[in-house]
Amino acid sequence: MPLNRRHLLGIEDLDPVEIELILKTGESFREISARPIKKVPALRGKTIINLFFEPSTRTRSSFEIAAKRLSADTVNFSHSSSSALKGETIIDTVKNLQSMAPDALVVRHPASGIPLVLSKHVKCCVINAGDGMHEHPTQALLDMMTIREHKQKLKGLKVAIIGDIRHSRVARSNIYGLTKMGAKVWLCGPPTLLPREFEQFDVRLTWDIREALEKADVAIMLRIQLERQGENFFPSVKEYFDRFGLDRDKLRLAKPDVLVMHPGPINRGVEISSEVADGEFSVILEQVANGIAVRMALLYLLLLPGASTQVVWD
Amino acid sequence: MTILFRGAHIVDPGSNWDGLGDLLVENGRIAEVRKSLPPEKGWEIIDAAGLILTPGLIDMHVHLREPGREDEETIESGCRSAVVGGFSSVACMPNTDPVNDSETVTRFILEKARAAGTANVYPVGAISKGSRGEQLAEIGEMVKAGARAISDDGHPIMNAQLMRRAMEYASMFDIAVIDHCEDTYLAAAGSMNEGRASVRLGLSGMHSCAEDVQVARDVILAEVTGARVHIAHLSSARSLSMVSRAKEKSAPVTCEVTPHHLILTDEDIVDYDTNFKMYPPLRSRADRKALLAGLADGTIDAIASDHAPHNADEKMLDFQNAPFGILGLETTLPLAVTHLVRKKVIDWSRLVELLSRNPARILKLESKGSLKTGSDADITLIDPRISWTIERPKLRSRSRNTPFEGWKVYGRCVGTMVGGRWVFQELNVAR
């Protein structure tokens, strides 16, 4: 079954069957990265442009490696967001890139909605690699893949997403993805970072991390941007960590086989203690590995719309 | 020069007229309105059967952008847009470049308007110098030069003491203090209404409380100072209830709403289209519902477009960074006819009260807003039967930023008269 869409702009408009397809394909691609020669010819002759208007090491490298392992040619454009302040410049930039006949644009931008707006101006695929506070769909896909790897399912799992929900595109994409796949999602953070309007999604809200972690199967910790302190979202890092930081004590409330996840980069001692981040429940580095597999899957499905998902190489 | 309009449906709440009649214009003034006036030799006769005839509409909140941003609008193009949209008069906000905070700029605007020779233009002077919210502007000088109200529209006054002084001082001239109510700390860097939609779109929100706390402050200051306070582009249910309470206590508070806040909500923002970005932002469904009720029950005094032309390149920025504001002069009347009158939210008479009579009262335009004998012959003729489609390329404004592109509407201005002279007339084309 093919993925019937040209772009991946968010998880909101995916249906569970499509998510299942991407995850399955991702799982079948995991093995490629374990080979001595980590390359298959699937996307030979395809050109993928990484267009990053926001600093990013991990996501950009992950997309680049994913593309290269499928034999696509990749080009990186890193725009400082200041020179890209004018939207017309972005649209002009993208129209120029379009003339170079790429097959996909992987776009990260600090403003919500830019991938969607750009998708209306180009013929190639647009993949959202994180836009403002809106969505970060590939992060949610790799998170779901990581959970499935350990739990073999998503349905019925209690997943707690803890931290700065308000500003988080990772939270939004995960909320869409996990609820569509039948998980029970709990959101936790101080009221300043957890707007009541999140109730519109099929989730539970709590200010009490203990309630969120109680018998949880998964804890997804979100990064706290230290400058939020100055904006009075919380009084101090110390107080934040005390209430919402994940340490061994609080983690005991979760199920004995709980997974601790984090989209990175982590702030040790702010939202997560080092012993938990590096501890036996942490799958943070597996998330990174799965990020490559799921991005390979996505590029494959979007760029070869007719291709079979029964991927047999060699 | 004598002109007789025959057989029009005349709507003039000022003289309690809402029905068929003839109207006689003589030497630029309204001479008479009667059931039937026999024509005399030498009169120009206009067959107005099937048309609605109202006192010239008044848009009390527009941005004409001149001086400073003539690429977006000029006084000439803005006035052309006004008369085509049925407005014989507009009040223009002072956030030009330079700001209209002096008699020099006020006179400049009036001279340009005279040269354009279409709509009447009533400048609104700034409250503070440069609209910086620090020192009072020379309000008396501006009033002497022709300013009809004061406002720091677009630059919310956070200093309550300055606002109190402005109100006290303005009382001396019996002019309205028009306030753009926005607590800039609460609104922060928001780009749309804070609510379910902003959470979904990942755009930073501005909660309606940013408007409400300033409306509350202004209502209190109006009570204390006795000054006439007019709340610009009121958009939230809570703000409306505060105005309503103030009116019950006979505080001198009035308010206006825009057509877009009456028709759209934050859930209508699609595909991050910056033509849906304005201040105040499109609010929730509950807010819109409250505004429609306030329109019907009389709490709302006026409908004003907040016509805010913006350069298309600047509107092409991403939603967060694009400027606030949309056009309104050419869409207000048809949208009101289509979504308010035809849907029976209000009747024609109430519409004319909102679009002419009350704005004239608030701005103290004694000879306007009514068709009483002796009033200026400012007249708007509307054909309510015409259905048409709003199309950006056909707008007379220099800008194109409307969210109503492609909307099918009913009712069209077919003639606008100012002081007994046609400034726009399409009677033959349209009929």
XYZ file of C-alpha atoms in Angstrom:
745
model
C 0.000 0.000 0.000
C 1.445 3.372 -0.954
C 1.416 6.534 1.117
C -1.075 8.655 -0.730
C 0.275 12.108 -0.161
C 2.875 14.420 -1.541
C 3.915 16.189 1.644
C 4.352 15.450 5.296
C 3.379 18.661 7.058
C 2.132 17.301 10.347
C 0.705 14.309 12.157
C -2.652 16.058 12.534
C -3.732 15.166 9.015
C -2.384 11.588 8.998
C -4.730 8.723 9.638
C -3.762 5.699 11.748
C -3.313 3.523 8.675
C -0.730 5.936 7.288
C 1.103 6.120 10.602
C 1.133 2.326 10.752
C 2.576 2.206 7.240
C 5.360 4.658 8.036
C 6.261 2.883 11.274
C 6.262 -0.555 9.646
C 8.434 0.687 6.816
C 10.737 2.337 9.342
C 11.044 -0.896 11.266
C 12.030 -2.735 8.116
C 14.669 -0.090 7.382
C 16.331 -0.319 10.782
C 18.425 -3.226 9.629
C 20.114 -1.217 6.862
C 21.961 0.911 9.378
C 23.377 -2.242 10.943
C 24.973 -3.471 7.733
C 28.694 -3.147 7.053
C 27.796 -1.169 3.935
C 24.973 1.052 5.078
C 23.534 1.973 1.723
C 20.775 0.835 -0.594
C 20.089 2.238 -4.056
C 16.395 3.024 -3.552
C 16.605 6.789 -4.084
C 19.491 6.911 -6.503
C 19.169 9.981 -8.689
C 16.850 11.788 -6.266
C 17.836 15.160 -4.886
C 16.869 16.180 -1.397
C 17.414 19.670 -0.074
C 17.610 20.247 3.663
C 16.417 23.775 4.238
C 17.038 24.722 7.832
C 16.152 28.193 9.028
C 16.836 27.300 12.627
C 19.901 25.809 14.231
C 19.714 22.041 14.380
C 22.401 19.415 14.475
C 20.557 16.271 15.211
C 17.513 16.537 12.976
C 19.467 17.852 10.030
C 22.170 15.188 10.289
C 19.514 12.556 10.757
C 17.702 13.591 7.573
C 20.973 13.816 5.702
C 22.142 10.391 6.797
C 18.712 8.912 6.070
C 18.815 10.312 2.545
C 22.383 9.146 1.952
C 21.690 5.614 3.142
C 19.017 5.514 0.440
C 21.557 6.840 -2.103
C 19.838 10.184 -2.619
C 21.913 13.291 -3.233
C 21.568 15.831 -0.470
C 22.219 19.529 -0.288
C 22.095 21.531 2.914
C 20.912 25.084 3.074
C 21.231 26.696 6.447
C 19.687 30.103 6.613
C 20.094 32.213 9.652
C 16.602 33.107 10.673
C 17.445 36.794 10.647
C 18.200 36.847 6.944
C 15.029 34.872 6.412
C 12.813 37.228 8.354
C 11.019 38.340 5.238
C 8.582 35.665 4.110
C 8.938 36.806 0.556
C 12.576 35.863 0.780
C 11.673 32.369 1.889
C 9.165 31.949 -0.890
C 11.639 33.380 -3.386
C 14.364 31.132 -2.028
C 12.126 28.143 -2.353
C 11.044 29.053 -5.861
C 14.706 29.297 -6.790
C 15.391 25.921 -5.252
C 12.393 24.544 -7.100
C 14.099 25.509 -10.351
C 16.949 23.189 -9.404
C 14.461 20.329 -9.629
C 14.773 18.754 -6.199
C 12.575 15.827 -5.279
C 12.077 16.848 -1.691
C 12.536 19.827 0.563
C 13.071 19.135 4.227
C 12.125 22.335 6.007
C 12.721 23.561 9.494
C 11.610 27.074 10.397
C 11.052 29.037 13.622
C 7.634 30.239 12.388
C 4.621 27.941 12.588
C 3.052 27.131 9.240
C 6.000 27.804 6.949
C 6.235 24.246 5.546
C 2.537 24.390 4.692
C 2.856 27.781 3.032
C 5.924 26.636 1.077
C 4.193 23.435 -0.025
C 1.784 25.587 -2.013
C 4.630 27.117 -3.999
C 6.573 24.037 -5.055
C 6.011 20.881 -7.030
C 8.280 18.622 -4.964
C 7.612 16.967 -1.600
C 7.827 19.132 1.469
C 8.687 17.453 4.740
C 8.221 19.388 7.939
C 11.320 19.040 10.102
C 9.846 21.241 12.824
C 7.946 24.523 12.446
C 7.696 26.969 15.321
C 5.380 25.679 18.007
C 3.281 23.798 15.499
C 4.509 20.308 14.655
C 7.585 18.130 14.457
C 6.087 15.088 12.794
C 9.230 13.005 12.273
C 10.059 13.313 15.967
C 6.653 11.881 16.867
C 7.107 9.087 14.337
C 10.480 8.120 15.730
C 9.110 8.293 19.256
C 6.265 5.963 18.344
C 8.680 3.641 16.623
C 10.863 3.534 19.729
C 7.903 2.801 21.989
C 6.716 0.024 19.679
C 10.164 -1.496 19.591
C 9.957 -2.043 23.336
C 6.258 -2.493 23.960
C 5.234 -4.044 20.625
C 2.181 -1.799 20.664
C 0.914 1.694 21.304
C -2.716 0.995 22.033
C -3.631 1.273 25.676
C -0.235 2.495 26.868
C -0.085 5.337 29.344
C 2.277 7.957 27.960
C 3.132 10.991 30.079
C 4.478 14.051 28.248
C 6.062 16.293 30.832
C 7.429 19.831 30.671
C 6.927 22.882 28.481
C 3.835 21.743 26.599
C 2.830 25.268 25.581
C 5.795 25.932 23.326
C 6.409 22.379 22.190
C 5.940 21.183 18.630
C 7.134 17.766 19.783
C 4.271 17.595 22.272
C 1.704 18.557 19.636
C 2.892 15.982 17.100
C 3.086 13.285 19.750
C -0.375 14.115 21.043
C -1.814 13.652 17.563
C 0.174 10.526 16.821
C -0.190 8.717 20.120
C -3.900 9.406 20.520
C -4.573 8.321 16.939
C -2.773 5.049 17.709
C -4.826 4.469 20.832
C -2.387 5.422 23.601
C -3.616 7.241 26.700
C -1.760 10.519 26.816
C -1.202 12.571 29.947
C 0.216 16.073 29.756
C 1.988 17.497 32.747
C 3.599 20.823 33.497
C 3.031 23.984 35.507
C -0.213 25.798 34.523
C 1.846 28.512 32.841
C 3.265 25.969 30.408
C 0.170 23.791 30.104
C -2.710 25.840 28.646
C -6.172 24.486 29.348
C -6.907 24.599 25.635
C -4.954 21.359 25.300
C -8.089 19.713 26.673
C -9.469 19.834 23.116
C -7.219 16.893 22.302
C -8.091 13.498 23.654
C -5.684 13.818 26.611
C -5.579 14.233 30.392
C -3.981 17.306 31.948
C -2.308 17.443 35.328
C -0.022 19.730 37.306
C 1.066 16.831 39.459
C 3.923 14.853 38.003
C 3.139 12.010 40.362
C -0.280 11.601 38.836
C 1.232 11.709 35.352
C 3.875 9.104 36.173
C 1.661 6.765 38.156
C 1.800 3.403 36.347
C 3.049 5.108 33.220
C 4.480 2.986 30.421
C 6.382 5.886 28.888
C 7.629 9.250 30.129
C 8.510 11.752 27.409
C 10.421 14.628 28.967
C 10.474 17.936 27.120
C 13.316 20.359 27.043
C 12.929 23.470 29.160
C 14.371 26.535 27.505
C 16.251 28.345 30.201
C 15.172 31.771 28.923
C 11.590 30.905 29.915
C 12.653 31.760 33.455
C 12.886 35.413 32.459
C 9.387 35.269 30.999
C 7.947 34.232 34.368
C 6.698 30.849 33.297
C 8.348 29.478 36.450
C 10.409 31.100 39.204
C 13.662 29.155 38.994
C 15.258 26.049 37.569
C 15.634 24.723 41.089
C 11.929 24.972 41.791
C 11.121 23.596 38.353
C 13.305 20.551 38.795
C 11.903 19.969 42.254
C 8.347 19.753 40.901
C 8.670 18.617 37.311
C 12.187 17.257 36.860
C 12.403 13.502 36.424
C 14.574 11.808 39.040
C 14.788 8.255 40.399
C 12.330 8.958 43.183
C 9.537 10.128 40.959
C 10.250 7.472 38.377
C 9.445 4.744 40.932
C 5.769 5.612 40.504
C 5.856 4.432 36.901
C 5.615 0.845 35.726
C 8.767 -1.209 36.380
C 9.470 -1.383 32.649
C 8.891 2.318 31.995
C 10.635 3.954 29.037
C 12.215 7.357 29.570
C 12.384 9.420 26.410
C 13.552 12.883 25.454
C 13.693 14.564 22.034
C 16.963 16.246 22.983
C 19.035 18.144 23.534
C 18.664 17.421 27.232
C 19.248 19.866 30.049
C 20.685 17.723 32.793
C 19.371 18.758 36.176
C 16.606 20.879 34.673
C 13.978 18.527 33.306
C 15.803 15.275 33.899
C 18.487 14.092 36.314
C 21.666 12.611 34.911
C 21.080 9.288 36.588
C 17.732 8.931 34.879
C 18.976 10.235 31.532
C 21.819 7.742 31.573
C 19.950 5.049 33.516
C 18.537 1.693 32.548
C 15.097 3.000 31.588
C 16.404 5.631 29.212
C 15.985 4.992 25.482
C 17.095 8.470 24.468
C 19.895 7.234 22.226
C 17.687 4.593 20.622
C 15.356 7.402 19.659
C 18.172 8.957 17.700
C 18.909 5.689 15.910
C 15.243 5.183 15.080
C 15.110 8.736 13.779
C 17.252 7.675 10.852
C 15.128 4.628 10.092
C 11.837 6.477 10.222
C 13.146 9.328 8.076
C 14.416 6.799 5.546
C 10.946 5.282 5.520
C 9.327 8.619 4.978
C 11.637 9.669 2.161
C 11.154 6.298 0.561
C 7.367 6.393 0.764
C 7.057 9.994 -0.366
C 9.611 9.901 -3.155
C 8.676 6.521 -4.594
C 4.906 6.674 -4.364
C 4.474 3.531 -6.445
C 6.977 1.466 -4.526
C 5.987 -1.607 -2.627
C 6.404 -1.606 1.103
C 7.616 -5.155 1.029
C 11.158 -3.952 0.935
C 13.520 -6.620 -0.194
C 17.042 -5.468 -0.921
C 19.704 -7.192 -3.009
C -29.384 72.656 -8.524
C -32.351 70.574 -7.416
C -32.467 66.795 -7.495
C -35.494 64.631 -6.786
C -35.069 60.985 -5.818
C -38.296 59.176 -6.543
C -39.652 55.946 -5.195
C -36.709 54.929 -3.045
C -36.962 52.886 0.098
C -35.705 55.609 2.423
C -34.095 54.464 5.662
C -33.397 57.289 8.090
C -33.592 56.372 11.760
C -32.885 60.034 12.610
C -36.320 60.975 11.371
C -37.927 57.590 11.977
C -38.347 56.988 8.270
C -38.210 53.426 6.994
C -40.319 53.085 3.870
C -41.030 54.332 0.393
C -40.657 58.025 -0.232
C -39.294 60.844 -2.351
C -36.371 62.996 -1.347
C -35.511 66.443 -2.562
C -31.988 67.844 -2.596
C -31.530 71.556 -3.027
C -28.246 73.461 -3.051
C -26.321 70.646 -1.440
C -28.792 70.158 1.384
C -31.748 67.947 2.108
C -34.817 70.024 1.351
C -37.575 67.571 2.054
C -38.521 63.934 2.491
C -42.124 62.989 1.780
C -44.268 60.068 0.705
C -44.621 61.691 -2.657
C -43.201 64.894 -4.091
C -44.563 66.071 -7.447
C -41.645 66.902 -9.743
C -41.214 70.417 -10.980
C -39.693 71.730 -14.166
C -35.927 72.071 -14.165
C -35.377 69.434 -11.462
C -33.158 66.507 -12.111
C -35.227 63.382 -11.506
C -33.635 60.161 -10.349
C -35.700 57.024 -10.485
C -34.680 55.232 -7.292
C -37.345 52.543 -7.347
C -36.028 49.326 -5.833
C -33.117 51.081 -4.183
C -32.392 51.752 -0.530
C -31.589 55.397 0.156
C -29.769 56.237 3.381
C -27.958 59.172 4.860
C -24.344 58.984 3.680
C -22.527 56.214 5.515
C -19.710 57.162 7.867
C -16.767 54.887 8.557
C -15.367 56.239 11.784
C -12.229 54.113 11.833
C -9.971 53.929 8.786
C -6.277 54.124 8.036
C -5.504 56.172 4.942
C -1.717 55.729 5.313
C -0.884 59.201 3.960
C 1.461 60.778 4.841
C 4.137 58.103 4.942
C 2.920 54.901 3.336
C 1.539 56.064 0.020
C 2.504 52.678 -1.438
C -0.289 51.159 0.651
C -2.952 53.860 0.367
C -3.284 57.547 -0.282
C -5.971 59.894 0.871
C -7.141 59.983 -2.724
C -7.254 56.174 -3.163
C -8.713 55.627 0.285
C -11.484 58.137 -0.369
C -12.193 56.537 -3.738
C -12.427 53.187 -1.973
C -14.753 54.778 0.596
C -17.263 56.267 -1.829
C -17.363 53.123 -3.956
C -18.113 51.218 -0.761
C -20.950 53.604 0.115
C -19.150 55.827 2.613
C -19.522 59.557 2.153
C -17.385 60.275 5.222
C -14.441 58.653 6.962
C -12.506 59.390 10.127
C -8.835 58.610 9.661
C -6.544 57.411 12.415
C -3.361 59.291 13.207
C -0.794 56.485 12.961
C 0.733 57.852 9.784
C 4.360 58.826 9.285
C 4.698 61.407 10.670
C 1.982 60.759 13.220
C -0.927 63.181 13.067
C -0.038 64.796 16.362
C 0.018 68.399 15.152
C -2.133 70.930 13.386
C 0.308 70.800 10.465
C -0.423 67.154 9.729
C -4.134 67.658 10.403
C -4.205 70.489 7.857
C -2.194 68.438 5.383
C -4.745 65.617 5.555
C -7.655 68.008 5.126
C -6.019 69.715 2.162
C -5.312 66.386 0.465
C -8.887 65.321 1.105
C -10.222 68.548 -0.373
C -8.066 68.038 -3.437
C -9.300 64.465 -3.799
C -12.802 65.877 -3.743
C -14.730 62.740 -2.925
C -15.416 61.622 0.652
C -15.425 63.933 3.644
C -12.370 63.189 5.733
C -12.333 63.795 9.484
C -8.863 63.496 10.940
C -8.453 61.884 14.329
C -5.571 63.513 16.154
C -3.062 61.658 18.286
C -3.489 61.632 22.048
C 0.234 61.730 22.725
C 3.152 63.194 20.842
C 4.290 60.672 18.262
C 1.726 58.319 19.827
C 4.556 57.373 22.131
C 2.361 57.376 25.204
C 4.459 59.904 27.072
C 3.289 63.479 26.580
C -0.007 64.915 25.452
C -0.042 66.087 21.845
C -1.330 69.585 21.050
C -4.923 68.477 21.114
C -6.405 71.973 21.103
C -4.385 72.982 18.055
C -5.465 69.896 16.181
C -9.108 70.446 17.092
C -8.807 74.017 15.864
C -7.401 72.707 12.597
C -10.249 70.232 12.173
C -9.557 67.080 14.175
C -12.812 65.479 15.334
C -11.556 63.039 17.957
C -8.302 61.851 19.470
C -6.745 58.412 19.601
C -3.395 56.668 19.793
C -4.837 53.858 17.707
C -2.295 51.138 17.116
C -0.178 52.321 20.020
C -1.984 51.281 23.176
C -1.656 53.737 26.050
C -0.343 51.718 28.961
C 0.011 54.718 31.254
C -3.367 55.141 32.957
C -2.466 58.565 34.274
C -1.796 59.819 30.743
C -5.138 58.391 29.652
C -6.896 60.101 32.532
C -5.299 63.440 31.668
C -6.171 62.994 28.000
C -9.799 62.381 28.902
C -9.965 65.342 31.252
C -8.349 67.604 28.706
C -10.506 66.350 25.836
C -13.687 67.130 27.811
C -12.959 70.800 27.208
C -13.529 70.256 23.465
C -16.333 67.727 23.825
C -14.503 65.325 21.550
C -14.421 61.564 21.892
C -11.297 59.826 23.126
C -11.099 56.738 20.946
C -9.100 53.943 22.526
C -7.494 50.912 20.961
C -7.677 48.765 24.079
C -4.748 46.431 24.404
C -2.578 45.712 27.401
C 0.727 45.193 25.653
C 2.132 43.008 28.421
C -0.814 40.640 28.238
C -0.890 40.675 24.443
C 2.881 40.083 24.448
C 4.073 38.849 21.078
C 0.834 37.148 20.172
C -0.381 36.968 16.617
C -3.896 35.571 17.020
C -6.539 35.000 19.656
C -5.416 32.720 22.454
C -7.644 29.689 22.454
C -8.136 26.289 20.971
C -7.210 27.414 17.482
C -3.932 29.069 18.500
C -2.916 25.950 20.404
C -3.656 23.837 17.354
C -1.812 26.104 14.924
C 1.119 26.593 17.272
C 0.817 30.369 17.064
C 1.343 32.486 20.126
C -1.944 33.816 21.350
C -3.247 37.080 22.712
C -5.933 36.409 25.242
C -8.986 38.653 25.070
C -8.187 39.714 28.631
C -5.524 41.985 27.070
C -8.407 43.975 25.610
C -10.745 43.564 28.571
C -8.491 45.041 31.249
C -8.022 48.192 29.176
C -11.751 48.500 28.494
C -12.352 48.161 32.234
C -9.802 50.882 32.916
C -11.322 53.178 30.327
C -14.843 52.652 31.645
C -13.664 53.587 35.126
C -11.805 56.627 33.828
C -14.831 57.706 31.795
C -16.911 57.608 34.956
C -14.297 59.557 36.872
C -13.580 62.190 34.229
C -16.964 62.422 32.530
C -15.140 62.477 29.217
C -16.628 60.852 26.142
C -14.833 57.570 25.620
C -15.240 55.460 22.517
C -13.889 51.910 22.471
C -12.444 51.132 19.057
C -12.934 47.730 17.394
C -14.351 46.027 20.460
C -14.070 42.287 19.991
C -14.716 40.312 23.156
C -17.795 39.288 25.095
C -16.315 40.489 28.389
C -15.438 43.915 26.979
C -18.949 44.216 25.642
C -20.495 43.408 28.991
C -18.368 46.122 30.598
C -19.535 48.677 28.060
C -23.078 47.528 28.667
C -22.713 48.019 32.432
C -21.196 51.458 31.883
C -24.156 52.410 29.734
C -26.588 51.261 32.405
C -24.884 53.707 34.727
C -25.067 56.365 32.002
C -21.310 56.642 31.748
C -20.357 58.400 28.484
C -19.005 55.270 26.828
C -19.645 54.158 23.254
C -18.144 51.394 21.162
C -17.703 50.146 17.628
C -17.177 46.694 16.161
C -15.761 45.643 12.828
C -17.540 43.511 10.220
C -14.832 40.837 10.434
C -15.345 40.326 14.149
C -19.058 39.938 13.464
C -18.559 37.400 10.702
C -15.358 35.446 11.330
C -13.807 33.624 14.289
C -10.318 32.361 15.060
C -11.367 28.982 13.710
C -11.650 30.512 10.238
C -7.909 31.104 9.998
C -6.841 28.659 7.336
C -3.425 27.778 5.989
C -1.737 30.503 8.020
C -3.210 33.100 5.651
C -1.989 36.461 6.926
C -5.112 38.136 5.533
C -6.742 36.804 8.683
C -4.290 38.609 10.941
C -5.499 41.822 12.532
C -5.740 43.517 15.906
C -7.856 42.741 17.797
C -7.536 39.191 16.509
C -10.517 37.156 15.354
C -12.020 35.865 18.580
C -13.906 32.776 19.663
C -17.367 31.713 18.573
C -18.747 32.777 21.953
C -17.310 36.262 21.492
C -18.796 36.549 18.028
C -22.157 35.430 19.327
C -22.038 38.075 22.057
C -21.186 40.776 19.523
C -24.134 39.800 17.342
C -26.383 40.044 20.387
C -24.903 43.427 21.268
C -25.599 44.591 17.756
C -29.230 43.614 18.014
C -29.841 44.882 21.560
C -28.304 48.300 20.985
C -25.194 48.015 23.161
C -22.960 48.457 20.142
C -23.056 51.975 18.756
C -21.257 51.677 15.464
C -19.833 49.400 12.827
C -16.440 50.591 11.611
C -14.187 48.856 9.137
C -10.742 49.491 10.665
C -9.659 49.666 7.008
C -5.944 48.904 7.274
C -4.178 48.633 3.923
C -0.883 46.751 3.896
C 1.715 46.207 1.261
C 1.350 42.722 -0.213
C 5.044 41.947 0.199
C 4.807 42.685 3.897
C 1.711 40.559 4.283
C 3.696 37.739 2.676
C 5.700 37.353 5.861
C 4.972 34.350 8.007
C 1.924 34.694 10.249
C 3.886 35.607 13.343
C 5.785 38.397 11.616
C 3.199 39.771 9.190
C 1.624 43.143 10.011
C -1.823 43.366 11.600
C -4.806 44.639 9.632
C -7.153 44.109 6.706
C -9.081 46.233 4.219
C -12.683 47.155 4.896
C -14.022 50.168 3.056
C -15.319 48.271 0.042
C -16.503 45.158 1.868
C -18.199 46.512 4.996
C -21.547 47.417 3.460
C -22.099 44.256 1.376
C -20.923 42.026 4.232
C -23.282 43.794 6.616
C -26.178 43.495 4.180
C -25.420 39.833 3.526
C -24.608 38.637 7.021
C -26.546 41.002 9.257
C -29.585 42.332 7.429
C -30.416 39.370 5.204
C -29.822 36.973 8.101
C -32.123 39.139 10.206
C -29.643 39.948 12.941
C -30.641 43.603 12.502
C -32.929 45.548 10.186
C -32.030 48.284 7.713
C -32.861 51.027 10.134
C -30.509 49.674 12.783
C -27.824 49.218 10.139
C -28.074 52.894 9.203
C -27.909 53.817 12.855
C -24.672 51.809 13.152
C -23.135 53.031 9.913
C -24.257 56.650 9.837
C -26.362 58.137 12.575
C -24.300 57.059 15.584
C -20.881 57.721 14.036
C -22.125 61.239 13.233
C -23.177 61.711 16.838
C -19.945 60.366 18.294
C -17.875 62.561 15.992
C -20.263 65.510 16.494
C -21.007 65.891 12.791
C -24.205 67.846 13.354
C -25.364 68.114 9.769
C -24.653 64.484 8.921
C -26.027 61.064 9.743
C -29.618 62.029 9.000
C -31.875 63.145 6.161
C -33.646 65.827 8.181
C -34.384 69.055 6.336
C -31.303 71.205 6.286
C -28.825 68.337 6.656
C -25.966 68.047 4.193
C -27.063 66.132 1.126
C -24.761 63.186 1.848
C -26.603 60.195 0.467
C -25.886 56.540 -0.133
C -27.927 54.571 -2.650
C -27.836 50.805 -2.307
C -29.214 48.165 -4.611
C -29.959 45.278 -2.243
C -30.770 42.896 -5.107
C -27.343 42.822 -6.708
C -25.296 39.771 -5.847
C -21.611 39.904 -6.608
C -18.270 38.426 -5.667
C -15.518 40.194 -3.776
C -12.413 40.092 -5.952
C -9.079 41.553 -4.946
C -8.083 42.918 -8.375
C -11.277 44.963 -8.550
C -10.770 46.819 -5.275
C -10.108 50.552 -5.535
C -7.748 50.505 -2.576
C -4.042 50.435 -3.335
C -3.757 47.309 -1.210
C -5.245 43.846 -1.538
C -5.280 42.452 1.985
C -8.777 41.119 2.464
C -9.747 37.718 3.871
C -13.029 37.924 1.960
C -11.608 37.146 -1.480
C -14.111 35.127 -3.458
C -16.961 35.702 -1.021
C -20.368 36.026 -2.591
C -22.260 39.000 -1.206
C -25.523 40.821 -1.694
C -26.111 44.533 -1.842
C -24.005 47.061 -3.577
C -23.597 50.782 -3.375
C -24.766 52.247 -6.693
C -24.359 55.890 -5.822
C -22.710 58.081 -3.217
C -23.463 61.748 -2.949
C -21.538 64.257 -0.886
C -23.050 67.714 -0.381
C -25.483 67.192 -3.253
C -22.765 66.129 -5.685
C -22.190 62.611 -7.008
C -18.801 61.335 -5.949
C -19.623 57.860 -7.183
C -22.478 56.880 -9.426
C -23.182 53.624 -11.205
C -26.940 53.842 -11.513
C -27.013 52.969 -15.193
C -24.288 50.380 -15.064
C -25.821 48.482 -12.250
C -29.464 48.500 -13.214
